[in-house]
């Protein structure tokens, strides 16, 4: 199969498409012919190095495609089914991917739309679970217009929370369309949030990693009421919980729950832009700029082997 791979750390130019042996699923896993794969900030952070010093490395946590091989004991999907999900082997940006966690693609979604879901909804759900967001909560989301931020906004609203979200002014109307109350990020954030919520907020989620943890603590009243998914150093410095799937466990139940929310019109995640797999370096460049509203997705043509749609 063809897959995204790099043999040295550096900029987007180190990325290439290489031929690798076809993977095969283990017990409880499935293999898909990938049609689309998500691009996440963790991809380019890993590529810059050295989060993981082992080389060479492949990339990609999430994908959508067509089931073409079943692992032992798998009975909940069949060959030819459309599914989306996670690979635990970080090799989803490829023609074939082995998924350990998966769910049927909602009927209204195409492959790019489905590939945009897993990382965003799992990260958002995990953080909301950790914060205990529920009916009557007031949540502040720092970085609310990106894929994880907009997922957190919508999922919190479904839980009955009030949501205030930070974003640049160009994204305020977008946040309003999701149901959030927008505030501009930057100096004076505390005062702007207090204008909307004079008593502060119950909990705060940092998605942007923009160095505002002290302000979020002030607004939420305690470091224990703040979670960040983007500022590891700041979390250690200020006593804030840094949420990752490695430490907190993945909220994989989000995969099974999202379909009903999408089909009922309570959740949507925008695909901001798509790229052919061969243009993965450009996708990284766009992701690193940090101004994308929605998700970046790689399109994979797939191979013409028998049994694939």
Coordinates of C-alpha atoms in Angstrom, one line a residue:
X1 CA 0.0 0.0 0.0
X2 CA 1.0 3.7 -0.3
X3 CA 1.3 5.6 2.9
X4 CA 2.5 9.0 4.3
X5 CA 5.9 8.5 5.8
X6 CA 9.0 10.4 6.9
X7 CA 12.5 9.4 7.7
X8 CA 13.8 12.5 9.4
X9 CA 12.3 15.3 11.6
X10 CA 11.7 18.7 10.1
X11 CA 9.3 20.8 8.0
X12 CA 6.5 19.5 5.7
X13 CA 9.1 18.8 3.1
X14 CA 10.2 15.7 4.9
X15 CA 6.9 14.0 4.1
X16 CA 6.7 11.5 1.3
X17 CA 4.4 8.8 0.0
X18 CA 6.1 5.3 0.2
X19 CA 5.1 1.7 -0.5
X20 CA 4.6 -0.3 2.7
X21 CA 3.5 -3.9 3.3
X22 CA -0.3 -4.3 3.6
X23 CA -1.4 -4.4 7.2
X24 CA -3.8 -7.0 8.6
X25 CA -6.3 -6.8 11.5
X26 CA -5.8 -8.6 14.7
X27 CA -8.6 -10.0 16.9
X28 CA -11.4 -7.4 17.3
X29 CA -10.0 -5.1 14.6
X30 CA -11.0 -4.4 11.0
X31 CA -9.2 -3.2 8.0
X32 CA -10.6 -0.6 5.7
X33 CA -9.8 0.6 2.2
X34 CA -9.3 4.2 3.2
X35 CA -11.2 6.8 1.3
X36 CA -10.4 9.8 3.5
X37 CA -8.1 10.5 6.5
X38 CA -8.1 13.4 8.9
X39 CA -5.2 15.8 9.5
X40 CA -4.5 16.9 13.1
X41 CA -2.1 19.3 14.8
X42 CA -0.5 16.2 16.5
X43 CA 0.6 15.1 13.1
X44 CA 2.9 18.1 12.4
X45 CA 3.9 18.3 16.1
X46 CA 5.1 14.7 15.8
X47 CA 6.8 15.4 12.5
X48 CA 8.7 18.3 13.9
X49 CA 10.2 15.9 16.5
X50 CA 11.2 14.5 18.7
X51 CA 7.9 13.5 20.5
X52 CA 8.8 10.0 19.4
X53 CA 12.4 9.5 18.4
X54 CA 11.8 6.3 16.4
X55 CA 12.3 6.7 12.6
X56 CA 10.9 6.2 10.0
X57 CA 7.3 6.9 11.0
X58 CA 3.9 6.9 9.4
X59 CA 1.1 9.3 10.3
X60 CA -2.6 9.4 10.9
X61 CA -5.0 8.6 13.7
X62 CA -8.4 8.7 12.0
X63 CA -9.9 7.5 8.7
X64 CA -13.1 6.6 6.9
X65 CA -13.5 3.9 4.3
X66 CA -14.9 0.5 3.3
X67 CA -14.4 -2.6 5.3
X68 CA -12.3 -5.1 3.3
X69 CA -10.9 -7.5 6.0
X70 CA -12.2 -8.7 9.4
X71 CA -10.2 -9.7 12.4
X72 CA -11.0 -12.7 14.5
X73 CA -14.3 -12.3 16.5
X74 CA -15.6 -9.3 14.6
X75 CA -19.3 -9.7 14.0
X76 CA -20.7 -6.1 14.1
X77 CA -19.7 -5.1 10.6
X78 CA -19.5 -6.8 7.3
X79 CA -17.2 -6.6 4.2
X80 CA -18.2 -3.6 2.2
X81 CA -19.7 -1.6 5.1
X82 CA -18.8 2.1 5.3
X83 CA -17.2 2.9 8.6
X84 CA -15.0 5.5 10.3
X85 CA -12.8 5.3 13.4
X86 CA -9.4 5.2 15.0
X87 CA -6.2 3.3 14.3
X88 CA -3.9 2.7 17.3
X89 CA -0.9 2.3 15.0
X90 CA -0.9 5.9 13.8
X91 CA -1.0 4.9 10.1
X92 CA -4.4 6.0 8.8
X93 CA -3.0 8.3 6.1
X94 CA -2.6 5.4 3.7
X95 CA -4.5 3.3 1.2
X96 CA -5.3 0.7 4.0
X97 CA -5.7 1.1 7.7
X98 CA -6.5 -1.2 10.6
X99 CA -9.1 0.3 12.9
X100 CA -9.4 -0.7 16.6
X101 CA -12.4 1.5 17.3
X102 CA -15.0 2.1 14.6
X103 CA -18.7 2.9 13.9
X104 CA -20.9 3.0 10.9
X105 CA -20.8 6.2 8.8
X106 CA -24.0 8.2 9.3
X107 CA -26.1 8.0 6.2
X108 CA -26.0 11.7 5.5
X109 CA -22.2 11.9 5.5
X110 CA -19.6 11.3 2.8
X111 CA -16.2 9.8 3.4
X112 CA -14.4 13.2 4.1
X113 CA -17.2 14.2 6.5
X114 CA -16.8 11.0 8.4
X115 CA -13.0 11.1 8.5
X116 CA -13.3 14.5 10.1
X117 CA -15.1 13.2 13.1
X118 CA -13.1 10.7 15.3
X119 CA -10.3 12.9 16.8
X120 CA -12.5 15.9 17.2
X121 CA -15.5 14.2 18.9
X122 CA -13.4 11.9 21.0
X123 CA -11.2 14.8 22.3
X124 CA -14.2 17.0 23.0
X125 CA -16.2 14.3 24.7
X126 CA -13.3 13.2 26.9
X127 CA -12.7 16.8 28.0
X128 CA -16.4 17.4 28.7
X129 CA -16.5 14.1 30.7
X130 CA -13.5 15.2 32.7
X131 CA -15.1 18.6 33.4
X132 CA -18.4 17.1 34.3
X133 CA -20.3 19.3 31.9
X134 CA -24.0 18.8 32.2
X135 CA -27.4 20.5 32.3
X136 CA -27.1 24.0 33.8
X137 CA -23.3 24.2 33.5
X138 CA -21.7 27.3 32.0
X139 CA -18.6 26.3 29.9
X140 CA -16.0 28.6 28.4
X141 CA -14.2 27.1 25.4
X142 CA -10.9 28.8 24.4
X143 CA -10.5 28.2 20.7
X144 CA -14.1 27.4 19.9
X145 CA -14.1 27.7 16.1
X146 CA -11.7 24.9 15.2
X147 CA -12.7 21.3 14.8
X148 CA -12.3 20.2 18.4
X149 CA -13.6 23.5 19.7
X150 CA -16.7 23.5 17.6
X151 CA -17.3 19.8 18.5
X152 CA -17.0 20.7 22.2
X153 CA -19.5 23.6 21.8
X154 CA -22.1 21.4 20.1
X155 CA -21.7 18.4 22.4
X156 CA -21.9 20.7 25.5
X157 CA -25.1 22.3 24.3
X158 CA -26.6 18.8 23.8
X159 CA -25.8 18.2 27.4
X160 CA -27.8 21.3 28.4
X161 CA -24.8 23.6 29.1
X162 CA -24.5 27.3 28.3
X163 CA -21.4 27.8 26.2
X164 CA -19.2 30.9 25.8
X165 CA -16.5 30.5 23.1
X166 CA -13.4 32.6 22.2
X167 CA -12.6 33.3 18.6
X168 CA -11.5 36.0 16.3
X169 CA -14.3 38.4 15.2
X170 CA -14.4 36.8 11.8
X171 CA -15.7 33.6 13.5
X172 CA -18.2 35.1 15.9
X173 CA -21.2 34.6 13.6
X174 CA -20.1 31.0 13.0
X175 CA -20.1 30.4 16.8
X176 CA -23.5 32.0 17.1
X177 CA -24.8 29.6 14.4
X178 CA -23.6 26.7 16.6
X179 CA -25.4 28.1 19.6
X180 CA -22.4 29.6 21.5
X181 CA -22.0 33.1 22.8
X182 CA -18.8 34.5 21.2
X183 CA -16.1 36.6 22.8
X184 CA -12.9 37.9 21.3
X185 CA -9.7 36.3 22.5
X186 CA -6.6 38.3 23.7
X187 CA -6.0 41.0 26.3
X188 CA -9.1 41.8 28.3
X189 CA -10.6 38.3 28.0
X190 CA -11.6 38.1 31.6
X191 CA -13.5 41.4 31.5
X192 CA -15.3 40.4 28.2
X193 CA -16.4 37.1 29.7
X194 CA -17.6 38.8 32.9
X195 CA -19.7 41.0 30.8
X196 CA -21.6 37.9 29.6
X197 CA -21.3 35.9 32.9
X198 CA -20.8 38.3 35.8
X199 CA -20.2 35.4 38.2
X200 CA -17.7 33.8 36.0
X201 CA -18.0 30.3 34.5
X202 CA -18.4 26.8 36.0
X203 CA -15.7 25.2 33.9
X204 CA -13.3 26.0 31.1
X205 CA -11.7 24.1 28.3
X206 CA -8.6 25.2 26.5
X207 CA -8.4 23.9 22.9
X208 CA -6.1 26.6 21.5
X209 CA -3.1 26.4 23.8
X210 CA -2.7 30.1 23.5
X211 CA -1.3 30.8 27.0
X212 CA -4.5 31.9 28.7
X213 CA -4.7 29.2 31.5
X214 CA -4.3 31.9 34.2
X215 CA -7.3 33.8 32.9
X216 CA -9.3 30.6 32.5
X217 CA -8.5 29.7 36.2
X218 CA -9.6 33.1 37.3
X219 CA -12.9 32.8 35.4
X220 CA -13.6 29.2 36.6
X221 CA -12.5 29.9 40.1
X222 CA -10.0 27.0 40.5
X223 CA -7.4 25.1 38.4
X224 CA -9.4 21.9 39.0
X225 CA -12.2 23.4 37.0
X226 CA -10.0 23.8 33.9
X227 CA -8.9 21.3 31.3
X228 CA -6.5 21.8 28.4
X229 CA -5.9 19.6 25.4
X230 CA -3.3 21.8 23.9
X231 CA -0.9 23.3 26.6
X232 CA 1.1 20.6 28.3
X233 CA 3.7 23.0 29.7
X234 CA 1.1 25.5 31.0
X235 CA -0.9 22.7 32.6
X236 CA 2.1 21.6 34.6
X237 CA 2.9 25.2 35.6
X238 CA -0.6 26.1 36.7
X239 CA -1.9 22.8 38.1
X240 CA -4.4 22.3 35.3
X241 CA -5.4 18.9 34.0
X242 CA -3.9 18.1 30.6
X243 CA -6.2 15.7 28.8
X244 CA -4.9 13.1 26.5
X245 CA -6.1 9.7 25.4
X246 CA -2.9 8.1 26.7
X247 CA -3.5 9.3 30.3
X248 CA -7.2 9.6 30.6
X249 CA -8.4 6.8 28.3
X250 CA -10.1 7.4 25.1
X251 CA -13.8 8.4 25.1
X252 CA -14.6 5.9 22.3
X253 CA -18.2 5.9 23.2
X254 CA -18.4 9.1 21.2
X255 CA -18.1 7.2 17.9
X256 CA -21.3 5.2 18.6
X257 CA -23.2 8.3 19.9
X258 CA -22.4 10.8 17.2
X259 CA -24.5 9.3 14.4
X260 CA -27.9 9.9 16.1
X261 CA -26.9 13.5 16.8
X262 CA -25.8 14.1 13.2
X263 CA -28.9 12.6 11.7
X264 CA -31.2 14.6 14.1
X265 CA -29.5 17.8 13.2
X266 CA -27.8 18.4 16.6
X267 CA -24.2 18.1 15.4
X268 CA -22.2 19.0 12.3
X269 CA -18.5 19.3 11.8
X270 CA -17.3 21.3 8.8
X271 CA -14.7 20.0 6.4
X272 CA -12.7 23.2 5.8
X273 CA -10.6 21.8 3.0
X274 CA -9.5 18.6 1.3
X275 CA -6.2 17.6 -0.3
X276 CA -5.1 14.6 -2.3
X277 CA -2.9 12.2 -0.3
X278 CA 0.0 13.3 -2.4
X279 CA -0.4 16.9 -1.2
X280 CA 0.0 16.0 2.5
X281 CA 2.8 18.5 2.9
X282 CA 0.5 21.3 1.9
X283 CA -2.1 20.1 4.3
X284 CA 0.5 20.3 7.1
X285 CA 1.4 23.8 6.1
X286 CA -2.2 24.9 6.2
X287 CA -2.7 23.2 9.6
X288 CA 0.3 24.8 11.1
X289 CA -1.0 28.3 10.3
X290 CA -3.7 27.6 12.8
X291 CA -6.5 29.6 11.3
X292 CA -8.7 26.9 9.9
X293 CA -12.4 26.8 10.7
X294 CA -13.3 23.1 10.6
X295 CA -11.2 20.1 9.6
X296 CA -8.5 19.3 7.0
X297 CA -8.9 16.0 5.3
X298 CA -6.8 13.9 2.9
X299 CA -8.5 12.1 0.1
X300 CA -7.3 8.6 -0.8
X301 CA -8.3 7.1 -4.1
X302 CA -7.9 3.6 -2.8
X303 CA -6.9 0.5 -4.8
X304 CA -9.0 -1.5 -7.2
X305 CA -8.7 -4.8 -5.3
X306 CA -11.8 -7.0 -5.3
X307 CA -14.4 -6.4 -2.7
X308 CA -13.9 -2.7 -2.2
X309 CA -16.5 0.0 -3.1

